[in-house]
CSV table of C-alpha atoms and ligand atoms in Angstrom, one decimal:
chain,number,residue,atom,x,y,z
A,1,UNK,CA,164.6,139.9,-33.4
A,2,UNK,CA,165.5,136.4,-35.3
A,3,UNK,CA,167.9,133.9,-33.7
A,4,UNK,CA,169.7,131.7,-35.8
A,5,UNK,CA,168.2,128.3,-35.4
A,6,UNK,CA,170.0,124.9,-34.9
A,7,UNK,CA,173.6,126.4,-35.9
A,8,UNK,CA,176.4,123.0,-36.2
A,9,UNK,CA,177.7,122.1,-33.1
A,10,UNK,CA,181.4,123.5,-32.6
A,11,UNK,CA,183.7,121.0,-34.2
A,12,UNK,CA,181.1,120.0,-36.4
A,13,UNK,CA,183.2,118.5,-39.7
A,14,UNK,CA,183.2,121.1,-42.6
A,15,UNK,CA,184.9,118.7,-44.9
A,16,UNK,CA,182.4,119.3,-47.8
A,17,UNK,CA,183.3,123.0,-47.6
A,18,UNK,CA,185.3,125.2,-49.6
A,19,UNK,CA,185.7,128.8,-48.3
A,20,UNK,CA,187.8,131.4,-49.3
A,21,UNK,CA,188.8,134.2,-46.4
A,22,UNK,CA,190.3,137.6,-48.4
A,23,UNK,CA,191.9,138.7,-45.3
A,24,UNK,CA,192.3,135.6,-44.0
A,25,UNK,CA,196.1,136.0,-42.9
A,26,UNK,CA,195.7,137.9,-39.7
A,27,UNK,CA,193.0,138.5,-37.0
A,28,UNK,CA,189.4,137.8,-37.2
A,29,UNK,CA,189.7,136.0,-40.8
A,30,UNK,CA,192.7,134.1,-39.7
A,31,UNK,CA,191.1,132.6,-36.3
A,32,UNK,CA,187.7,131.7,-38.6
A,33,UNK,CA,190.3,129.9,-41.8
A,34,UNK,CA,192.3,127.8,-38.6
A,35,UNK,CA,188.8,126.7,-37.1
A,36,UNK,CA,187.3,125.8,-40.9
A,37,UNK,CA,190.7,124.1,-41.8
A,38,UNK,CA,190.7,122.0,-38.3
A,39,UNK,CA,186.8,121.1,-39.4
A,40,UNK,CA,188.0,119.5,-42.8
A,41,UNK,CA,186.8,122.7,-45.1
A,42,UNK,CA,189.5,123.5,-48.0
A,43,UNK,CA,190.4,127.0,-47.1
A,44,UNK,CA,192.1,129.6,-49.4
A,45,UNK,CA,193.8,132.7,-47.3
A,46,UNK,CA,194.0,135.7,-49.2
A,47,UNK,CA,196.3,138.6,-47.6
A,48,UNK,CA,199.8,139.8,-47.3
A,49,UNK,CA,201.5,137.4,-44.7
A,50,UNK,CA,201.1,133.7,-44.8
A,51,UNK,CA,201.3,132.9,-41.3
A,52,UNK,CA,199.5,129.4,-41.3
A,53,UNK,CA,201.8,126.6,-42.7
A,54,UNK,CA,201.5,124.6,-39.8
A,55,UNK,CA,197.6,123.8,-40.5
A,56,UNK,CA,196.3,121.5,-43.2
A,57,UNK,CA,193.8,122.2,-45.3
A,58,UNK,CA,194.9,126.4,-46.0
A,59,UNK,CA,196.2,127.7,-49.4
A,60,UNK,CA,197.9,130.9,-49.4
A,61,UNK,CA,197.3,133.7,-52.2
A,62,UNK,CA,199.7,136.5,-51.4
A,63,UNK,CA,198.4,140.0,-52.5
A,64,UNK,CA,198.2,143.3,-51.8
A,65,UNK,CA,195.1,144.6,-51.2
A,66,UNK,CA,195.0,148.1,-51.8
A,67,UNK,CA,195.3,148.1,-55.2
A,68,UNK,CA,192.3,147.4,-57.3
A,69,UNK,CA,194.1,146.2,-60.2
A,70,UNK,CA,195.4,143.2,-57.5
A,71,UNK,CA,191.9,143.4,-56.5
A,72,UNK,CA,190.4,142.2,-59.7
A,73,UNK,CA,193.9,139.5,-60.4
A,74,UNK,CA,192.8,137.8,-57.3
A,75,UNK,CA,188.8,137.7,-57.5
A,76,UNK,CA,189.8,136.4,-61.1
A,77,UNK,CA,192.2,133.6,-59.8
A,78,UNK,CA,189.6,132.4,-56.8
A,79,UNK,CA,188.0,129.7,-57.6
A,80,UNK,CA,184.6,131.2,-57.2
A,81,UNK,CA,182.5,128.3,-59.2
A,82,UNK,CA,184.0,125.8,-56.5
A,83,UNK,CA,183.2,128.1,-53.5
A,84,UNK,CA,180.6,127.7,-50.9
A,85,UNK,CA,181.7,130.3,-48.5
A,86,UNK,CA,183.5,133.7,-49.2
A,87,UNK,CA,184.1,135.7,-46.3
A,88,UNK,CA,185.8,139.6,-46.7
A,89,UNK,CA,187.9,140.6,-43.2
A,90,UNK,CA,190.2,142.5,-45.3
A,91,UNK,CA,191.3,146.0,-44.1
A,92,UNK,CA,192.8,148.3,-41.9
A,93,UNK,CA,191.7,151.4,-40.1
A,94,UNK,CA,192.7,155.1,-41.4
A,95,UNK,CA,196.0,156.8,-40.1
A,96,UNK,CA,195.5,160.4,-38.4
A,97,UNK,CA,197.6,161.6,-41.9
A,98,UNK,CA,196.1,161.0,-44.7
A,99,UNK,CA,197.6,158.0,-46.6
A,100,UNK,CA,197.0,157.3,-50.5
A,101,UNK,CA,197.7,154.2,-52.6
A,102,UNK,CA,200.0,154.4,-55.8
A,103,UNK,CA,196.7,154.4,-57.8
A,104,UNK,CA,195.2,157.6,-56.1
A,105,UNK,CA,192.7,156.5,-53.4
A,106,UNK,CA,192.8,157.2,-49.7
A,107,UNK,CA,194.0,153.9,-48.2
A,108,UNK,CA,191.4,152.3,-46.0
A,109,UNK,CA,188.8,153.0,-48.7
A,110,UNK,CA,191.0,151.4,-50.8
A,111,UNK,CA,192.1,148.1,-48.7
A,112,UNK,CA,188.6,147.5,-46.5
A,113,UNK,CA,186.4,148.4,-49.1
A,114,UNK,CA,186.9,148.9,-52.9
A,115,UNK,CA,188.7,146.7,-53.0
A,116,UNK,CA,185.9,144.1,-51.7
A,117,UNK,CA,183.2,145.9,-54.5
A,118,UNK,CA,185.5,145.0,-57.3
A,119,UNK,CA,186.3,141.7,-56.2
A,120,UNK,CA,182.1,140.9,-55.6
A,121,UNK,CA,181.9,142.8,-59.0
A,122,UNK,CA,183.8,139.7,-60.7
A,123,UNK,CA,183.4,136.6,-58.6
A,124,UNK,CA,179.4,136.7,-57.7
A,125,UNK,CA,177.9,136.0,-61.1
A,126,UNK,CA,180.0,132.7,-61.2
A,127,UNK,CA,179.4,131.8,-57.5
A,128,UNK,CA,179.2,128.1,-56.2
A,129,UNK,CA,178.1,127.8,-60.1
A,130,UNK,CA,180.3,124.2,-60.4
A,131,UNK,CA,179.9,122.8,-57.6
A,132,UNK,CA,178.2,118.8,-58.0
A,133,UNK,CA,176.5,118.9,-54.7
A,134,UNK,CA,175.5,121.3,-51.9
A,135,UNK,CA,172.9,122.4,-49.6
A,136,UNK,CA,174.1,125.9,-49.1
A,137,UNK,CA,173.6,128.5,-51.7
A,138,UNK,CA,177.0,130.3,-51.8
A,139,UNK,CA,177.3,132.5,-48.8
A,140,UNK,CA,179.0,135.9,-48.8
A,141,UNK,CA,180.2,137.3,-45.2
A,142,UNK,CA,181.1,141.2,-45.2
A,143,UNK,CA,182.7,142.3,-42.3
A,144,UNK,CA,182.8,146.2,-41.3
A,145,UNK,CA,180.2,147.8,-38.8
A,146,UNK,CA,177.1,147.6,-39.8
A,147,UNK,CA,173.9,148.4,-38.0
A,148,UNK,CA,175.3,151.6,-36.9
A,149,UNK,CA,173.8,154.1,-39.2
A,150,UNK,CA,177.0,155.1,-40.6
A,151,UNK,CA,176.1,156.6,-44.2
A,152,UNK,CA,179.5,158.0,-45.1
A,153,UNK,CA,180.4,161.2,-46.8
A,154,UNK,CA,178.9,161.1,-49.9
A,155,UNK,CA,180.6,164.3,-51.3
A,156,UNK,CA,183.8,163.2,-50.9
A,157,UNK,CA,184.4,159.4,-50.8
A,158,UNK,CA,188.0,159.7,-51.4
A,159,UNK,CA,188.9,162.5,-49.1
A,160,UNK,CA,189.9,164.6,-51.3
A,161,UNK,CA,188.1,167.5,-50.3
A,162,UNK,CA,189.4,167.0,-46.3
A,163,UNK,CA,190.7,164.7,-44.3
A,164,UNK,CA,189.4,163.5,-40.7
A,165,UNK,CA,190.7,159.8,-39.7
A,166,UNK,CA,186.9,158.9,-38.6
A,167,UNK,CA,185.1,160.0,-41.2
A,168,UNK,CA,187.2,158.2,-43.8
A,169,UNK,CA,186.9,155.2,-42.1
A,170,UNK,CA,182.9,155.8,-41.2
A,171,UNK,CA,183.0,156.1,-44.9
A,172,UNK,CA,184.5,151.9,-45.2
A,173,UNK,CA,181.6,150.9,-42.8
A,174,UNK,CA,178.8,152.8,-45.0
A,175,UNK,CA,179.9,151.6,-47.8
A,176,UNK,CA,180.6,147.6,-46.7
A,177,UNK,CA,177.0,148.0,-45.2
A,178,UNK,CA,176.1,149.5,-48.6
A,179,UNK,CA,177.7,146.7,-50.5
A,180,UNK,CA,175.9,143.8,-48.1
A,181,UNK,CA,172.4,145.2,-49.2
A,182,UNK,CA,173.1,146.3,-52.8
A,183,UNK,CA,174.7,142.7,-53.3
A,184,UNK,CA,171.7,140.9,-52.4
A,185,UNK,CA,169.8,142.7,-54.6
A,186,UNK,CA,171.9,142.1,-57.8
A,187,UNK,CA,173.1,138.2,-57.5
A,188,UNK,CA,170.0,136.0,-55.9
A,189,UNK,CA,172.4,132.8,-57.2
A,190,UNK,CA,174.3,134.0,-53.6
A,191,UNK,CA,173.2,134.8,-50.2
A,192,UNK,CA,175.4,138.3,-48.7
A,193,UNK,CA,175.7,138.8,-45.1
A,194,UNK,CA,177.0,141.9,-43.0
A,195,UNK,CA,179.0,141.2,-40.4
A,196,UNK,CA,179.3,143.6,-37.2
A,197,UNK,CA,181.8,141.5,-34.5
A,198,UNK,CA,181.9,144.3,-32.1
A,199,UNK,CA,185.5,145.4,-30.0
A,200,UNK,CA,187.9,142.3,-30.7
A,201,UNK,CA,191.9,142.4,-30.0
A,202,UNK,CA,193.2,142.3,-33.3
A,203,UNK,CA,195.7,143.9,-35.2
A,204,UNK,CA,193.1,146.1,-37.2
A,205,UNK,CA,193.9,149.5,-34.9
A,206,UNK,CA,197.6,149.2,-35.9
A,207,UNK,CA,197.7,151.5,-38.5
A,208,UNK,CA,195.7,153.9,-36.3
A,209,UNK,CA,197.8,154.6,-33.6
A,210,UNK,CA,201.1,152.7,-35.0
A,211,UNK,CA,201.8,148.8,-34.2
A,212,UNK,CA,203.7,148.5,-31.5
A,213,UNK,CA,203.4,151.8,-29.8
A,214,UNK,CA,201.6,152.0,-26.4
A,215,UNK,CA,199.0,153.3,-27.3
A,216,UNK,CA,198.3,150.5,-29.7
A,217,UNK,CA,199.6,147.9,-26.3
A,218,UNK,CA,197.3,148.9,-23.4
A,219,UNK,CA,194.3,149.5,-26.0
A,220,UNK,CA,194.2,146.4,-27.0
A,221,UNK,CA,195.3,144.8,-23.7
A,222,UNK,CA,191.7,146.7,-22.2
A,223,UNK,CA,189.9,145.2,-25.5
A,224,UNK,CA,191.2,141.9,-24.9
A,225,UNK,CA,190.4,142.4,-20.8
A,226,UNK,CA,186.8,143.5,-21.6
A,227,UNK,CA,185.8,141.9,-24.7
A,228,UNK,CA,185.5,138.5,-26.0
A,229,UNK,CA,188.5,136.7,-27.6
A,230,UNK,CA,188.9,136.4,-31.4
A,231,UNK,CA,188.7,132.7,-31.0
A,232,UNK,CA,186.0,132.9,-28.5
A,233,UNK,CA,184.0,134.8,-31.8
A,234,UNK,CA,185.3,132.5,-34.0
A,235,UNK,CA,183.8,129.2,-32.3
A,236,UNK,CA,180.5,131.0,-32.3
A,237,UNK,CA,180.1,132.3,-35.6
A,238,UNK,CA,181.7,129.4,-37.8
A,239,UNK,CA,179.0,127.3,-37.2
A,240,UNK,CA,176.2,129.6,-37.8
A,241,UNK,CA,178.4,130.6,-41.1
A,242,UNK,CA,177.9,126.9,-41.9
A,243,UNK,CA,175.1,125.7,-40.6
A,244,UNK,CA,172.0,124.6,-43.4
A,245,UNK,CA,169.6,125.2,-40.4
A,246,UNK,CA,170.5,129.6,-41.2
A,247,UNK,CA,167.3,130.8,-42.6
A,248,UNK,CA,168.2,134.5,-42.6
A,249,UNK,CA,167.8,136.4,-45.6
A,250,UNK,CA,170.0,137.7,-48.1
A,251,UNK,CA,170.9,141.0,-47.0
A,252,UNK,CA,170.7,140.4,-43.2
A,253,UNK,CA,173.4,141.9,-40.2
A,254,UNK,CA,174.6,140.1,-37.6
A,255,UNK,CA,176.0,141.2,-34.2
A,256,UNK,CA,179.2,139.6,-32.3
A,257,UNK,CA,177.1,136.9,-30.7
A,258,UNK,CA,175.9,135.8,-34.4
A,259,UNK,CA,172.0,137.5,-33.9
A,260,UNK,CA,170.2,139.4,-36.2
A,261,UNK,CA,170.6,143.4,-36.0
A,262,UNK,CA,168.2,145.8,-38.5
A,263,UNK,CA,170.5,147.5,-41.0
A,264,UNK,CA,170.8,151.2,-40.6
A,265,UNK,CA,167.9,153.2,-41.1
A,266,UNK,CA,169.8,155.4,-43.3
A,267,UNK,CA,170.6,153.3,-45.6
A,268,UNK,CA,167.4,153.3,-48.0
A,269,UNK,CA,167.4,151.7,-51.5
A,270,UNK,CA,168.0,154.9,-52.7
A,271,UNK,CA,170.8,156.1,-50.7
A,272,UNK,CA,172.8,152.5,-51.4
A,273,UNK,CA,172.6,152.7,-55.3
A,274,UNK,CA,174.0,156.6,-55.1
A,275,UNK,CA,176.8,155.0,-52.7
A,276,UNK,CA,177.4,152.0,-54.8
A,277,UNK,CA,177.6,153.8,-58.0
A,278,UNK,CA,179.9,156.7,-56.8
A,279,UNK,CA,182.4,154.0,-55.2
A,280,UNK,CA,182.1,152.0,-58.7
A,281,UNK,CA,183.3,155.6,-60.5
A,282,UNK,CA,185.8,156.4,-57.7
A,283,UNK,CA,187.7,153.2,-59.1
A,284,UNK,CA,187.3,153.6,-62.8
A,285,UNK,CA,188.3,157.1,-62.4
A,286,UNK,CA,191.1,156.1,-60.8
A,287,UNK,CA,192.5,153.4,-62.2
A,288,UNK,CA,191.9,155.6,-65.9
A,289,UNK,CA,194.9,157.3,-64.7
B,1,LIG,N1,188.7,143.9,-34.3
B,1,LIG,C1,187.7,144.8,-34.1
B,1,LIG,O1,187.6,145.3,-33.0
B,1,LIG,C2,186.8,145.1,-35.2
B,1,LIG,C3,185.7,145.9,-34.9
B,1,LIG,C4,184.7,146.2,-35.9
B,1,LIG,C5,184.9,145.7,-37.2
B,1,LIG,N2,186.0,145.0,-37.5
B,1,LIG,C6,186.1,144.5,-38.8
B,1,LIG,O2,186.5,143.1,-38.9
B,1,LIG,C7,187.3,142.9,-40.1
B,1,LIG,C8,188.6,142.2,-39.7
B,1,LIG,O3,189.3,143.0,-38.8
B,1,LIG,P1,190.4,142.4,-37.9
B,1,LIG,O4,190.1,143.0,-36.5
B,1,LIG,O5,190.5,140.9,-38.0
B,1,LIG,O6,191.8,143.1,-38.4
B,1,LIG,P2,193.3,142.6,-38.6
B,1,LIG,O7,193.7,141.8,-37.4
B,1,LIG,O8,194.1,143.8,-38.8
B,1,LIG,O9,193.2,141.7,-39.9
B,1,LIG,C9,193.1,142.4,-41.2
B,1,LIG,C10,193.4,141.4,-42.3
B,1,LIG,O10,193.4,142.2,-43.5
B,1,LIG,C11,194.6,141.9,-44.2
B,1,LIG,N3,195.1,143.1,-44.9
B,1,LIG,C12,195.2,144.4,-44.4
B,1,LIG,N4,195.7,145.2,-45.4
B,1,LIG,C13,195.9,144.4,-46.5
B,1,LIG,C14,196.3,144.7,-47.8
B,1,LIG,N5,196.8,145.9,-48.2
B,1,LIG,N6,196.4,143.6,-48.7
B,1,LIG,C15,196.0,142.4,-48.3
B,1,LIG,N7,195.6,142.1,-47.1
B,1,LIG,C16,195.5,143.1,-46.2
B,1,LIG,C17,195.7,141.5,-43.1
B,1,LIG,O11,196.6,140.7,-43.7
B,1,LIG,P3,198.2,140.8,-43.4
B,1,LIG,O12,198.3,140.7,-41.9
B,1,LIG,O13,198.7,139.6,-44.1
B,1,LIG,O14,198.7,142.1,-43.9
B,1,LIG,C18,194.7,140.7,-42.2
B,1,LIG,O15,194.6,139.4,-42.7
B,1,LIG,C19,187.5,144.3,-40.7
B,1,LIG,O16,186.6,144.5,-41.7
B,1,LIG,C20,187.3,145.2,-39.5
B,1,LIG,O17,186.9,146.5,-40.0
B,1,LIG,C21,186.9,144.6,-36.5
């Protein structure tokens, strides 16, 4: 499998860079904005709580996520020309009840993944296209879990059919995977990414089993005894996010440790365009209402 070669050495200056983190507030986004903003790079947090005033260098845009009409007011607000680095950590993971937004879709479709197809539907084409100098092509990072061969229900993307907590969310990490390959197939001005950071403590299993709750506690307290730290995963992945020494192609996974994983099997050419095109209809459908 392909290393990444030569990535920047950790606190490398990133001072040239503009990167945009749309989920950025909290977690695994928020650990990568503090550790590009401490490196000089003009960061722009995108999320629902601004928890990051103390550290120079990040803008705020508040927002809520699960709506794709908010969706498309913030992709058309980002700066996108100007941007050398977008990275998507938005999202949650599905409750054991079904929850919808006010515009009709089940939630964690709607806030870790539509909401990230309508946003690369509007910002790719004008990608890094102003910038005066750089040696990165724009780079798009799409977190979920892929590598897993995860292809979704297909039949019912929006759970309306049935609801089972896993397979709604299996249905977020098909279609992020989905969006990584379809993505570098459409906008060759950008280079897309899939990101797969493994078990990290984080806030993301909230929702799940209900923040707070004990559950939620000694969970996480096993993932955070077990697993590495979400700074730990930050230091090692922001310089191979901005390193001009990545020769990976467009399209290409990447595991916690920043190497190379082969995208699911499942997910043929075929297979992603039927995916892509039924999510892109779940949304117009929906916001026609
Ligand atoms: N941590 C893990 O073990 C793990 C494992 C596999 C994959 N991942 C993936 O990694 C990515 C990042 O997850 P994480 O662990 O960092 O999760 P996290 O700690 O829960 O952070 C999620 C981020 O999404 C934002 N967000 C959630 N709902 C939103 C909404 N409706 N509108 C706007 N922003 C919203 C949160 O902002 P606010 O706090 O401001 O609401 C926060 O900034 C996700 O794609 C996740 O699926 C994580």
């Amino acid at each position: 499998m392909a290393d990444i070669t030569k990535p920047n050495a950790v606190g490398a200056q990133f001072e040239s860079l503009k990167v945009a983190i749309v989920g950025g507030t909290g977690g695994i986004g928020r650990s990568l904005s503090r550790l590009f903003a401490s490196g000089g790079a003009d960061v722009i947090e995108v999320g629902q709580t601004f928890r990051d005033a103390d550290q120079k260098g990040i803008e705020f845009i508040k927002a809520d996520l699960s709506s794709m009409s908010e969706a498309k007011r913030v992709a058309d607000d980002l700066p996108a020309e100007n941007l050398d680095i977008v990275i998507f950590t938005v999202g949650i993971f599905a409750s054991y009840h079904k929850e919808e937004t006010s515009e009709g879709l089940e939630k964690d479709m709607a806030a870790s993944y539509l909401n990230r197809l309508v946003m690369i539907r509007r910002m790719a084409p004008r990608l890094g296209k102003e910038r005066r100098k750089s040696s990165l092509k724009p780079r798009v990072f799409i977190y979920g879990y892929p590598g897993t061969n995860k292809l979704g229900n297909l039949d019912d993307l929006n759970s309306e059919k049935s609801y089972k907590v896993m397979t709604a969310h299996m249905n977020t990490v098909a279609g992020n995977e989905a969006l990584v390959l379809d993505s570098a197939s459409k906008y060759p001005n950008a280079d897309f990414f899939g990101m797969n950071p493994g078990l990290i403590k984080t806030n993301i299993r909230s929702n799940l089993m209900g923040a707070g709750t004990l559950q939620f506690r000694l969970t996480e307290w096993i993932i955070g005894f077990f697993c590495q730290s979400v700074d730990d995963y930050a230091k090692k992945i922001v310089p191979i996010m901005s390193s001009s020494d990545l020769k990976a192609s467009s399209g290409t996974m990447f595991n916690n440790y920043g190497k190379e994983i082969p995208s699911s099997p499942g997910l043929t050419q075929e297979y992603v365009s039927k995916f892509i095109t039924q999510s892109e209809q779940l949304v117009e459908k929906w916001l026609q209402r």
